[in-house]
PDB file of C-alpha atoms in Angstrom:
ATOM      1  CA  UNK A   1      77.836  22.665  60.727  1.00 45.00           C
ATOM      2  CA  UNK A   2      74.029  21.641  60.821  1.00 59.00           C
ATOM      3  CA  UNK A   3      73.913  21.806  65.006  1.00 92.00           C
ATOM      4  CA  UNK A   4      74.593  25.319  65.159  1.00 98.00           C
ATOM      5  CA  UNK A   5      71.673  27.243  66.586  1.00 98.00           C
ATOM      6  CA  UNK A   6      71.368  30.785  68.115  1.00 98.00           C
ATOM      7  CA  UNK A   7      70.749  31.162  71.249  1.00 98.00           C
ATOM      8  CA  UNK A   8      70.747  34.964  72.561  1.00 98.00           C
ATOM      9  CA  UNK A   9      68.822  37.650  70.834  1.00 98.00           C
ATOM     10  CA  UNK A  10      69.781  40.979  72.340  1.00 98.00           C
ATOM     11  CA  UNK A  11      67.722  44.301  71.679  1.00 98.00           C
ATOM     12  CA  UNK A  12      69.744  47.969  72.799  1.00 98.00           C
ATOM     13  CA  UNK A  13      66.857  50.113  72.315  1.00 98.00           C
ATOM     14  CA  UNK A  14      68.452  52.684  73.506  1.00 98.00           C
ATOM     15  CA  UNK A  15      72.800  53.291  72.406  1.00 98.00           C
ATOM     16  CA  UNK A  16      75.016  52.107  74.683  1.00 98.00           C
ATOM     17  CA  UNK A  17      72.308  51.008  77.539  1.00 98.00           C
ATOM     18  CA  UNK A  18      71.165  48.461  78.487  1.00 97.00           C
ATOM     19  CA  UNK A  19      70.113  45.352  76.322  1.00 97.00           C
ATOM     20  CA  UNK A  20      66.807  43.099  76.561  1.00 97.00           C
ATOM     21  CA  UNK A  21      67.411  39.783  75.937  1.00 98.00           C
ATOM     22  CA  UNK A  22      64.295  37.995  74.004  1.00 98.00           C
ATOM     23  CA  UNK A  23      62.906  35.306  72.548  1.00 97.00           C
ATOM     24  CA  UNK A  24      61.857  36.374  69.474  1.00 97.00           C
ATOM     25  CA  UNK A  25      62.469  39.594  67.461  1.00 97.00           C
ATOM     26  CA  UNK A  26      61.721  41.082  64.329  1.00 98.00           C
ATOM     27  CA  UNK A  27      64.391  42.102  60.796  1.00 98.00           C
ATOM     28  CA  UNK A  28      63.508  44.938  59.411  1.00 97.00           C
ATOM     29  CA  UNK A  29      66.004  47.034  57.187  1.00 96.00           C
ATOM     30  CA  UNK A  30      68.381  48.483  59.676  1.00 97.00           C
ATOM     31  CA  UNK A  31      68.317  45.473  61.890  1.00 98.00           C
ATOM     32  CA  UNK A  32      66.508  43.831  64.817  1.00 98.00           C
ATOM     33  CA  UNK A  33      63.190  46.354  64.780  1.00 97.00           C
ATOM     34  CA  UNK A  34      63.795  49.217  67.775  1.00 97.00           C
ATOM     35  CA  UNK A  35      67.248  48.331  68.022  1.00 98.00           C
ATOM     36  CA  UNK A  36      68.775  51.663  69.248  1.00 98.00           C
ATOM     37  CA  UNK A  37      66.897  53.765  67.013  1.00 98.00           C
ATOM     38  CA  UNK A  38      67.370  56.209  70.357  1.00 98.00           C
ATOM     39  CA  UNK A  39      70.595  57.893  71.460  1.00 98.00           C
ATOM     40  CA  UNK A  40      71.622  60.639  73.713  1.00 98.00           C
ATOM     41  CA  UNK A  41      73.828  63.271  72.758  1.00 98.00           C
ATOM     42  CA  UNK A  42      75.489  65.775  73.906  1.00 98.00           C
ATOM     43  CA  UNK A  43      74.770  70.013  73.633  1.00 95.00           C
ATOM     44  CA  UNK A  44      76.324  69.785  70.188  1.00 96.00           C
ATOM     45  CA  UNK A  45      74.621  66.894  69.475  1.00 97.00           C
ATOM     46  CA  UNK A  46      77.535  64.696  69.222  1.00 98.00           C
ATOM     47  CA  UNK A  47      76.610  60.739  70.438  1.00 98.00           C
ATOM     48  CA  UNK A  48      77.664  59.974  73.911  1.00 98.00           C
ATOM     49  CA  UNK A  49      77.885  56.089  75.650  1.00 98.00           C
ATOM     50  CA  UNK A  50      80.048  54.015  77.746  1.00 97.00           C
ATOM     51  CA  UNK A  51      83.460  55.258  76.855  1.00 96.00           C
ATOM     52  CA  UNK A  52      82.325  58.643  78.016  1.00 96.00           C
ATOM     53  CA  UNK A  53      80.263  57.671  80.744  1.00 97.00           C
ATOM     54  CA  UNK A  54      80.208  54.478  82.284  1.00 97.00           C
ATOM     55  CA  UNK A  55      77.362  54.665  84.039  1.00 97.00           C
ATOM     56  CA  UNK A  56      74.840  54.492  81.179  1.00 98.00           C
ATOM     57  CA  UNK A  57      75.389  50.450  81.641  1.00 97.00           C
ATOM     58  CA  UNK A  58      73.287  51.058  84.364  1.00 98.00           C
ATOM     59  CA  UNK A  59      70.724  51.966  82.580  1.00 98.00           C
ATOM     60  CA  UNK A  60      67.922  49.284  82.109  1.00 97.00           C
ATOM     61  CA  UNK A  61      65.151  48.703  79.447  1.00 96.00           C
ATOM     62  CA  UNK A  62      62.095  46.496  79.402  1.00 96.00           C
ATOM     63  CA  UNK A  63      59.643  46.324  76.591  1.00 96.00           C
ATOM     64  CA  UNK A  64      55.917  46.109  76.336  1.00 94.00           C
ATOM     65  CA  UNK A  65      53.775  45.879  73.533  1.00 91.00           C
ATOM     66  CA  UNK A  66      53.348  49.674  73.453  1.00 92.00           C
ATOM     67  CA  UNK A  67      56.064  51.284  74.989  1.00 96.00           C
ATOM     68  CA  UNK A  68      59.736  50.893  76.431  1.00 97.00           C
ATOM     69  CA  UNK A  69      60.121  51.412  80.758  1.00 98.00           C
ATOM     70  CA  UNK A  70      63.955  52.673  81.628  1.00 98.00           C
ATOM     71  CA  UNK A  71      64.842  52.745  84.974  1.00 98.00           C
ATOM     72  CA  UNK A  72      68.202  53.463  86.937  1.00 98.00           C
ATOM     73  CA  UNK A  73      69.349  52.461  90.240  1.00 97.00           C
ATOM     74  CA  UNK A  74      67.885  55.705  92.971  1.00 97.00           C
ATOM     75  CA  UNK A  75      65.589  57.344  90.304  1.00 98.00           C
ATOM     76  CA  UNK A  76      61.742  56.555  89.255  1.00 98.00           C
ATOM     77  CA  UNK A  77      61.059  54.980  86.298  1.00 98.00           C
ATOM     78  CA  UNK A  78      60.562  56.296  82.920  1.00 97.00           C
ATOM     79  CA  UNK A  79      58.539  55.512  79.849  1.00 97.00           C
ATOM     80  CA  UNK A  80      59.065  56.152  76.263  1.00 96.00           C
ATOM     81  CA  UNK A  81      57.019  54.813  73.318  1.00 95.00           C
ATOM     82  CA  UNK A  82      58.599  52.476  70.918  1.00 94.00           C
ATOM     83  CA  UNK A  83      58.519  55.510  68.258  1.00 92.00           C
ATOM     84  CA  UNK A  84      57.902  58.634  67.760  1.00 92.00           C
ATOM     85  CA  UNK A  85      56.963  60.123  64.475  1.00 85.00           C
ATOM     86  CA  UNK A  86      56.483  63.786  66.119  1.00 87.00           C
ATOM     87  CA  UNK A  87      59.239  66.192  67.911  1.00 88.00           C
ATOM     88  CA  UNK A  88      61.862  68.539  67.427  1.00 93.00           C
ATOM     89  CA  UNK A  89      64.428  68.423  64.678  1.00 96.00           C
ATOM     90  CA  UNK A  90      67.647  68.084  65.120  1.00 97.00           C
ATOM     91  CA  UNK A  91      71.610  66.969  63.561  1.00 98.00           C
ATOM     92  CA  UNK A  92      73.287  64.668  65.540  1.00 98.00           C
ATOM     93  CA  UNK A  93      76.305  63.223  65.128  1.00 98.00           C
ATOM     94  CA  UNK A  94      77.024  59.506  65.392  1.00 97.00           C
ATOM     95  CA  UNK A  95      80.982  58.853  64.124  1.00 96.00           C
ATOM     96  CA  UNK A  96      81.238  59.986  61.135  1.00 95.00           C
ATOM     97  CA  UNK A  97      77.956  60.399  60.226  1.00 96.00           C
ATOM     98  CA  UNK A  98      75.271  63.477  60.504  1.00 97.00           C
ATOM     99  CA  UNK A  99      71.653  62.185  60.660  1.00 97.00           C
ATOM    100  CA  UNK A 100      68.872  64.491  61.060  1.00 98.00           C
ATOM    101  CA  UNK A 101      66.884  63.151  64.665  1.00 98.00           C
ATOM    102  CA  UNK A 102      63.734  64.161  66.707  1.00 98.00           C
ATOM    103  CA  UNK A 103      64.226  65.411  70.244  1.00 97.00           C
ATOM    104  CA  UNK A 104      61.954  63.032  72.717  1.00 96.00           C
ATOM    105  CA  UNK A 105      61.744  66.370  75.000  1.00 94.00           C
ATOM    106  CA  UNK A 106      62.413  68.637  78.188  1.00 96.00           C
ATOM    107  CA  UNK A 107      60.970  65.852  80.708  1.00 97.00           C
ATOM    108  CA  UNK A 108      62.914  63.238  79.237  1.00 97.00           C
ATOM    109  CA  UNK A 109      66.004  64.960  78.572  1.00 98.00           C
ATOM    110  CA  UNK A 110      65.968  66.041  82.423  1.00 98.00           C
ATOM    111  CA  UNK A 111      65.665  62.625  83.709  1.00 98.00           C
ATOM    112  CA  UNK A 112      68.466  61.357  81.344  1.00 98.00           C
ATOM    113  CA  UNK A 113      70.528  64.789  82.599  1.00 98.00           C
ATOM    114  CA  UNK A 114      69.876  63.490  86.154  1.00 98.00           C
ATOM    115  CA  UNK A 115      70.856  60.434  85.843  1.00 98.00           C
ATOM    116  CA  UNK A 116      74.213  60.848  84.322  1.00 98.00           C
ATOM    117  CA  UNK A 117      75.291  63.954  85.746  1.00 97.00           C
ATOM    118  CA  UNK A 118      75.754  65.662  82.921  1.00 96.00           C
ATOM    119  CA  UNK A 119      73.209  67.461  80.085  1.00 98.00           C
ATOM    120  CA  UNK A 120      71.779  65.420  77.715  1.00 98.00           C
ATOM    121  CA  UNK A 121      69.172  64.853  74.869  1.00 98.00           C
ATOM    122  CA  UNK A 122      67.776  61.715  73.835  1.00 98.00           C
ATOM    123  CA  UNK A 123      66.926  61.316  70.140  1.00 98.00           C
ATOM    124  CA  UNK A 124      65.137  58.932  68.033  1.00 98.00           C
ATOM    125  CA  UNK A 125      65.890  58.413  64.766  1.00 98.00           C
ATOM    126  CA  UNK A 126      62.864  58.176  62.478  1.00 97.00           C
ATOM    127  CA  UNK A 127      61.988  56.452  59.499  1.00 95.00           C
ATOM    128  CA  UNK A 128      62.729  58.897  56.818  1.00 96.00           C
ATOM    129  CA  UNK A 129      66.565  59.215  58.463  1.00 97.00           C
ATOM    130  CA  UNK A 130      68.369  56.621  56.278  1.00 96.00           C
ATOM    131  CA  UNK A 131      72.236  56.033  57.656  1.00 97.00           C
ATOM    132  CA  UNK A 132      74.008  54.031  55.287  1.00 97.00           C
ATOM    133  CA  UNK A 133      76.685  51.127  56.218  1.00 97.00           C
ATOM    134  CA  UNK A 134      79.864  51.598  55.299  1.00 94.00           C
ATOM    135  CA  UNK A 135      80.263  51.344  51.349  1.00 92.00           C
ATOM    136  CA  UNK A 136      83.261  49.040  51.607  1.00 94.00           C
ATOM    137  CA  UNK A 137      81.080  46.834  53.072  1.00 94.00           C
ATOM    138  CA  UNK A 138      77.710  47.166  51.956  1.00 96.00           C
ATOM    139  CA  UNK A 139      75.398  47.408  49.267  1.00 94.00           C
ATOM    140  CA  UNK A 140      74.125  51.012  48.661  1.00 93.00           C
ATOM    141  CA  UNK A 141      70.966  50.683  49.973  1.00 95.00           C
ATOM    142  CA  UNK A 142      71.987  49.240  53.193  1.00 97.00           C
ATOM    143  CA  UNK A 143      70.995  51.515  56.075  1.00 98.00           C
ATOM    144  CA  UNK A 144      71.501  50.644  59.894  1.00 98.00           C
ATOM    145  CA  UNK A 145      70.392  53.051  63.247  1.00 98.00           C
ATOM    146  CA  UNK A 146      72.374  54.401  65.432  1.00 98.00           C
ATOM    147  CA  UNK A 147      74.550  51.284  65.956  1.00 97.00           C
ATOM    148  CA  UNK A 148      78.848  51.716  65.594  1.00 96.00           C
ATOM    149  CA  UNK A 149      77.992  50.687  61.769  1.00 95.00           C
ATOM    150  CA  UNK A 150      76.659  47.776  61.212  1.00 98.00           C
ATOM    151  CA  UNK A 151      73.165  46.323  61.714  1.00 98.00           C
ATOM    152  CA  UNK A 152      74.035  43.091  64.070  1.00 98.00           C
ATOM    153  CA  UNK A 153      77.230  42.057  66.056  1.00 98.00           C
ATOM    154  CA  UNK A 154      77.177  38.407  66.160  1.00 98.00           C
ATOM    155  CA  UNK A 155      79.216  36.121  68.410  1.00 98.00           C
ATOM    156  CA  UNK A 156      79.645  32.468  69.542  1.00 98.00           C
ATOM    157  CA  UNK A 157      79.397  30.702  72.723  1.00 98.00           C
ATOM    158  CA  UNK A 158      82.946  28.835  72.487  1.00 98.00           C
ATOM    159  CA  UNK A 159      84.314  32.124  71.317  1.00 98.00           C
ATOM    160  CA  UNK A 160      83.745  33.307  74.934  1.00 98.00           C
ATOM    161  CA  UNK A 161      84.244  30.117  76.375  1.00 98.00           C
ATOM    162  CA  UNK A 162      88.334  30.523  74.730  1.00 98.00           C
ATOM    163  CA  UNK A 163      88.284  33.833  75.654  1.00 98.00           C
ATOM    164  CA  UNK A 164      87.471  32.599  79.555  1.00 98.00           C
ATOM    165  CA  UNK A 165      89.601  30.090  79.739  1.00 98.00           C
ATOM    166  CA  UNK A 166      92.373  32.748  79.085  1.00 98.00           C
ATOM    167  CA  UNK A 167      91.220  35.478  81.768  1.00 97.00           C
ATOM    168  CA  UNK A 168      91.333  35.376  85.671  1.00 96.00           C
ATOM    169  CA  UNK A 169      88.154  36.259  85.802  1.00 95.00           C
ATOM    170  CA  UNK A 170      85.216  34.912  83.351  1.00 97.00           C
ATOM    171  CA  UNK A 171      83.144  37.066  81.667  1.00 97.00           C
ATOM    172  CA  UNK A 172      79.604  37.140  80.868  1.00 97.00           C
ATOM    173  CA  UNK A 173      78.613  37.539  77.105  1.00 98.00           C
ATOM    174  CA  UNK A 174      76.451  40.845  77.682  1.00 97.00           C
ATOM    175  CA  UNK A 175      79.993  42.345  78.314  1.00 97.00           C
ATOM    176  CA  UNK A 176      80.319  42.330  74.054  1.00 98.00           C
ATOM    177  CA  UNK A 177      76.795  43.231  73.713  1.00 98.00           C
ATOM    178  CA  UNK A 178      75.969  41.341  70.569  1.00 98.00           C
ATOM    179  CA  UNK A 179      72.519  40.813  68.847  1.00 98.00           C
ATOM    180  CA  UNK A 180      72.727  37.669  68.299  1.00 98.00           C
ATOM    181  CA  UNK A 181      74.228  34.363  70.010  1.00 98.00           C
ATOM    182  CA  UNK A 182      75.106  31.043  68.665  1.00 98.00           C
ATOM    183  CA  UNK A 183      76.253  27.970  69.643  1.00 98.00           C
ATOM    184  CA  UNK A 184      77.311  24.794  68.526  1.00 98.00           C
ATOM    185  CA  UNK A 185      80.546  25.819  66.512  1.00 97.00           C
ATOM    186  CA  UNK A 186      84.202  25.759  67.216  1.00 97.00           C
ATOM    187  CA  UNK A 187      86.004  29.221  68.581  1.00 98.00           C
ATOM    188  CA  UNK A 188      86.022  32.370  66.078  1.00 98.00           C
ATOM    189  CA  UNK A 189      84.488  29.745  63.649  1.00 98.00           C
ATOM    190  CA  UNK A 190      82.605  32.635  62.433  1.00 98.00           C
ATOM    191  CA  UNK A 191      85.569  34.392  61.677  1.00 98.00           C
ATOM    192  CA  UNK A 192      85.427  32.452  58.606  1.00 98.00           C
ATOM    193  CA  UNK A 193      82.067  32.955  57.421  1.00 98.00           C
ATOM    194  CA  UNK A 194      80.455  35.389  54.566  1.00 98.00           C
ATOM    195  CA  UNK A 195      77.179  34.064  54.362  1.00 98.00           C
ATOM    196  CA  UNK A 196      75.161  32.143  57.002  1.00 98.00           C
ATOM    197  CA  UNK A 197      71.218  31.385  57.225  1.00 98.00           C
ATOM    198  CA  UNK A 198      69.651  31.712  60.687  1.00 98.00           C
ATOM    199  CA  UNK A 199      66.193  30.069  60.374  1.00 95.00           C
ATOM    200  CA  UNK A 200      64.472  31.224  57.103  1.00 95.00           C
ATOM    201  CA  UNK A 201      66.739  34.832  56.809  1.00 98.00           C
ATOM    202  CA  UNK A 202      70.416  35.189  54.751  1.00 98.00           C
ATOM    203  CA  UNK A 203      73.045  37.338  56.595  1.00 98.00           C
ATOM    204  CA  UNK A 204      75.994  38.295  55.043  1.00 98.00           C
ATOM    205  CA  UNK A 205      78.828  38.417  57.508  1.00 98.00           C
ATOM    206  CA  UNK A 206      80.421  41.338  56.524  1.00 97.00           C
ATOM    207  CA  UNK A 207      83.687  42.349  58.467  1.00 97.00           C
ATOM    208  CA  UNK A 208      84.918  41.416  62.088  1.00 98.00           C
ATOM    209  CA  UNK A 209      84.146  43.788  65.105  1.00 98.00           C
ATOM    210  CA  UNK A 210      86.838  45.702  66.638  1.00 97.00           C
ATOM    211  CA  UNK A 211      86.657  46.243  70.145  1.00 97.00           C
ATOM    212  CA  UNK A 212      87.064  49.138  72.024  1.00 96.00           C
ATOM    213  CA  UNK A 213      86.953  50.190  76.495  1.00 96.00           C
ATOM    214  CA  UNK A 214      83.408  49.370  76.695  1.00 97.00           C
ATOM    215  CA  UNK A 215      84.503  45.898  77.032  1.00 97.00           C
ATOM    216  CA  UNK A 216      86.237  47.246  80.286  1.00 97.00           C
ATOM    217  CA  UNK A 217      83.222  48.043  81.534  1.00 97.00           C
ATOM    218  CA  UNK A 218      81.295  45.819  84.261  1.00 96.00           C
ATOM    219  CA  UNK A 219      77.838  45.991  83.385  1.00 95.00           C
ATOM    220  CA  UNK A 220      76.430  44.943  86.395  1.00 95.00           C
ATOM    221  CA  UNK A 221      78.263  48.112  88.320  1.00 96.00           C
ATOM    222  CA  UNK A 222      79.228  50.445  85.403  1.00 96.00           C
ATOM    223  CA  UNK A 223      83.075  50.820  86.789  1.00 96.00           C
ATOM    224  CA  UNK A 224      86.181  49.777  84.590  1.00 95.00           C
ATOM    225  CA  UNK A 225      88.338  47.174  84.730  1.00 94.00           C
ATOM    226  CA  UNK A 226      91.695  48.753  86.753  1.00 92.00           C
ATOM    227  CA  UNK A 227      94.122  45.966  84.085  1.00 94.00           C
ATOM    228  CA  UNK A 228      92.318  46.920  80.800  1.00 96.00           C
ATOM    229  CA  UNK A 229      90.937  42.975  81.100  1.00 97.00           C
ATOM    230  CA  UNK A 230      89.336  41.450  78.538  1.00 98.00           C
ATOM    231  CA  UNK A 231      91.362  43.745  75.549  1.00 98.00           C
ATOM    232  CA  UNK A 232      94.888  43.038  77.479  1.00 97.00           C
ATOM    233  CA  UNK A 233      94.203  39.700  76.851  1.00 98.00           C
ATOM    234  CA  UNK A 234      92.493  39.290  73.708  1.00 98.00           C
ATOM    235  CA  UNK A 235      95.316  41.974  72.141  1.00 98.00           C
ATOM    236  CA  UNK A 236      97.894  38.758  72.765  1.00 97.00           C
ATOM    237  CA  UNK A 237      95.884  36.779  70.283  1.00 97.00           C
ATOM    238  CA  UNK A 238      93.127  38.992  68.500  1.00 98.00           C
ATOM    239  CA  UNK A 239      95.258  41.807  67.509  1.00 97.00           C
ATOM    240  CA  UNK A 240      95.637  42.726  63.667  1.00 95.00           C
ATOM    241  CA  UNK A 241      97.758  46.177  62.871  1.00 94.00           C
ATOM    242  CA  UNK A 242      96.241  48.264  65.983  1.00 94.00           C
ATOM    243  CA  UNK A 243      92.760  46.731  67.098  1.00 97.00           C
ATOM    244  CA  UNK A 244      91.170  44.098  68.690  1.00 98.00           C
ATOM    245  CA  UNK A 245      88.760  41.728  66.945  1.00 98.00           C
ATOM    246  CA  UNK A 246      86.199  39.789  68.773  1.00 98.00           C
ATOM    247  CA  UNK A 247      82.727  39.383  67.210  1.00 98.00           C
ATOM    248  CA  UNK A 248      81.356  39.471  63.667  1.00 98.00           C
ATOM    249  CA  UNK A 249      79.420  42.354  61.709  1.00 98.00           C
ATOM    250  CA  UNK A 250      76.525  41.012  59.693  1.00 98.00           C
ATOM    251  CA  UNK A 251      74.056  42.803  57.310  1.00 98.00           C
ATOM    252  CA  UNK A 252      70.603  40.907  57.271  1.00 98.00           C
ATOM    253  CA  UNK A 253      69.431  40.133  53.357  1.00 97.00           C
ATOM    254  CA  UNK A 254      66.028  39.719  54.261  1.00 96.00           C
ATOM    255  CA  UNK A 255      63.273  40.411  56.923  1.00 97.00           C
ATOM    256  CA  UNK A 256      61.368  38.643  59.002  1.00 97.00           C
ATOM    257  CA  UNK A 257      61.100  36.904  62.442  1.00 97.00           C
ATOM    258  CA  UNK A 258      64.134  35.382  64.348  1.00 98.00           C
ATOM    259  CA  UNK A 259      63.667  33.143  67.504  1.00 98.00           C
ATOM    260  CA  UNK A 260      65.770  31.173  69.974  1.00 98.00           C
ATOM    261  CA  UNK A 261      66.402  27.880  69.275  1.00 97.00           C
ATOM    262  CA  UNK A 262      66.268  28.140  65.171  1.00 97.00           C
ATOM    263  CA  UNK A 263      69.406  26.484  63.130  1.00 97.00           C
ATOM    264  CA  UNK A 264      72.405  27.953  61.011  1.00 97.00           C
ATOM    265  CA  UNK A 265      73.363  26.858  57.875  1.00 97.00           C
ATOM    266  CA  UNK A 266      76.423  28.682  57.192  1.00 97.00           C
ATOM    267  CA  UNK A 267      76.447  29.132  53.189  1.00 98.00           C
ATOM    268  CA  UNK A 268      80.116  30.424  52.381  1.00 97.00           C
ATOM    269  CA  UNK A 269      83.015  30.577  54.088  1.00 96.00           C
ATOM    270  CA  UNK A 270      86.607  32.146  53.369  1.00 91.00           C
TER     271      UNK A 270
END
């Protein structure tokens, strides 16, 4: 168990783009810091990504120290700071939840609009919005952003690897879009884990991801898979009562800095 180390740390600034892969990142209380604290919604403000629109895989991030850069294939390039703490507010809708969010504005809302082919807003949820993780799961005064629910999706190399070996067609890991990478254990090995330490920072490993048709999704083109590949496959041997597991929820217990290359000490296991 001592050789595992992480190896991928993904940031989605933005829900349901684009991720930037780094090599270092910072925990705060909802997560890795920026990650997608912005979403676009719809004209009720309900949350919009992939399953709804494919294309918004083609929409990239990069990050500099003062602001993000989003580009998409055909259109100039935009920039947004890495907060905003002034703007319009508004209730959006993310699942279940209603979180109060700022509007980032006209300009940006066009471009966005554009892009898609279809009007949109894109929100930022501020510091004083508080989401909290599911109570089944989580402590009380765990929050997260605008993720599905939890604060990180993590997943292994030779969970992929299995996966691979099963499809026609071998996929890349930013298909799952999970925060964080590891290698160095066996297949779904962290299936089995409740409480792992990556570098100096506790994670509790809280329940296992289910997988929806974003998977379906090539993220290099933004068009679907036309044989449901990789859930057709992964329902033959990842199925429990009506979903597909692949990946691992985890709620970080402290804060700090994460980099490549660190160790794992997993702490308890089922």
């Amino acid at each position: 168990m001592s050789n595992i180390e992480l190896t991928q740390i993904n940031l989605f600034p933005i829900k349901s783009c684009r991720g930037i892969s780094l090599e270092g990142a910072e925990l705060d209380r909802r997560g890795l810091a920026q990650d997608r604290r912005w979403m676009l919604v719809n004209d009720q403000g309900q949350f919009v990504t992939q399953r709804q629109l494919s294309k918004m895989s083609l929409i990239n991030t990069q990050m500099t120290k003062e602001q993000f850069i989003v580009s998409f294939p055909g259109m100039d390039s935009l920039t947004l700071p890495l907060q905003i703490g002034n703007g319009r507010e508004v209730q959006v809708r993310v699942w279940e939840d209603d979180c109060l969010a700022l509007e980032a504005g006209h300009e940006v809302n066009q471009w966005f609009s554009h892009a898609l082919g279809q009007d949109l807003r894109l929100v930022y949820m501020p510091d004083s919005t508080e989401r909290q993780v599911d109570p089944d799961y989580a402590q009380e005064s765990d929050i997260t952003s605008f993720s599905d629910g939890f604060p990180l999706l993590l997943i292994s190399e030779a969970s992929l690897e299995d996966l691979n070996e099963r499809l026609e067609e071998p996929l890349t890991m930013s298909r799952f879009r999970p925060n964080l990478v590891v290698r160095g254990c066996s297949a779904y090995a962290e299936d089995n884990w409740t409480r792992i330490r990556i570098g100096d920072i506790e994670f509790d490993v809280v329940k296992p991801c289910s997988r929806c048709t974003v998977t379906t999704i090539n993220p290099d083109t933004g068009e679907r898979s036309t044989d449901s590949e990789p859930l057709r496959t992964l329902s033959l041997y990842r199925k429990k009562g009506n979903k597909v597991y692949f990946g691992q929820n985890l709620i970080n217990r402290g804060m700090g800095k994460l980099e490549i290359g660190v160790s794992i000490e997993v702490l308890e296991q089922a």
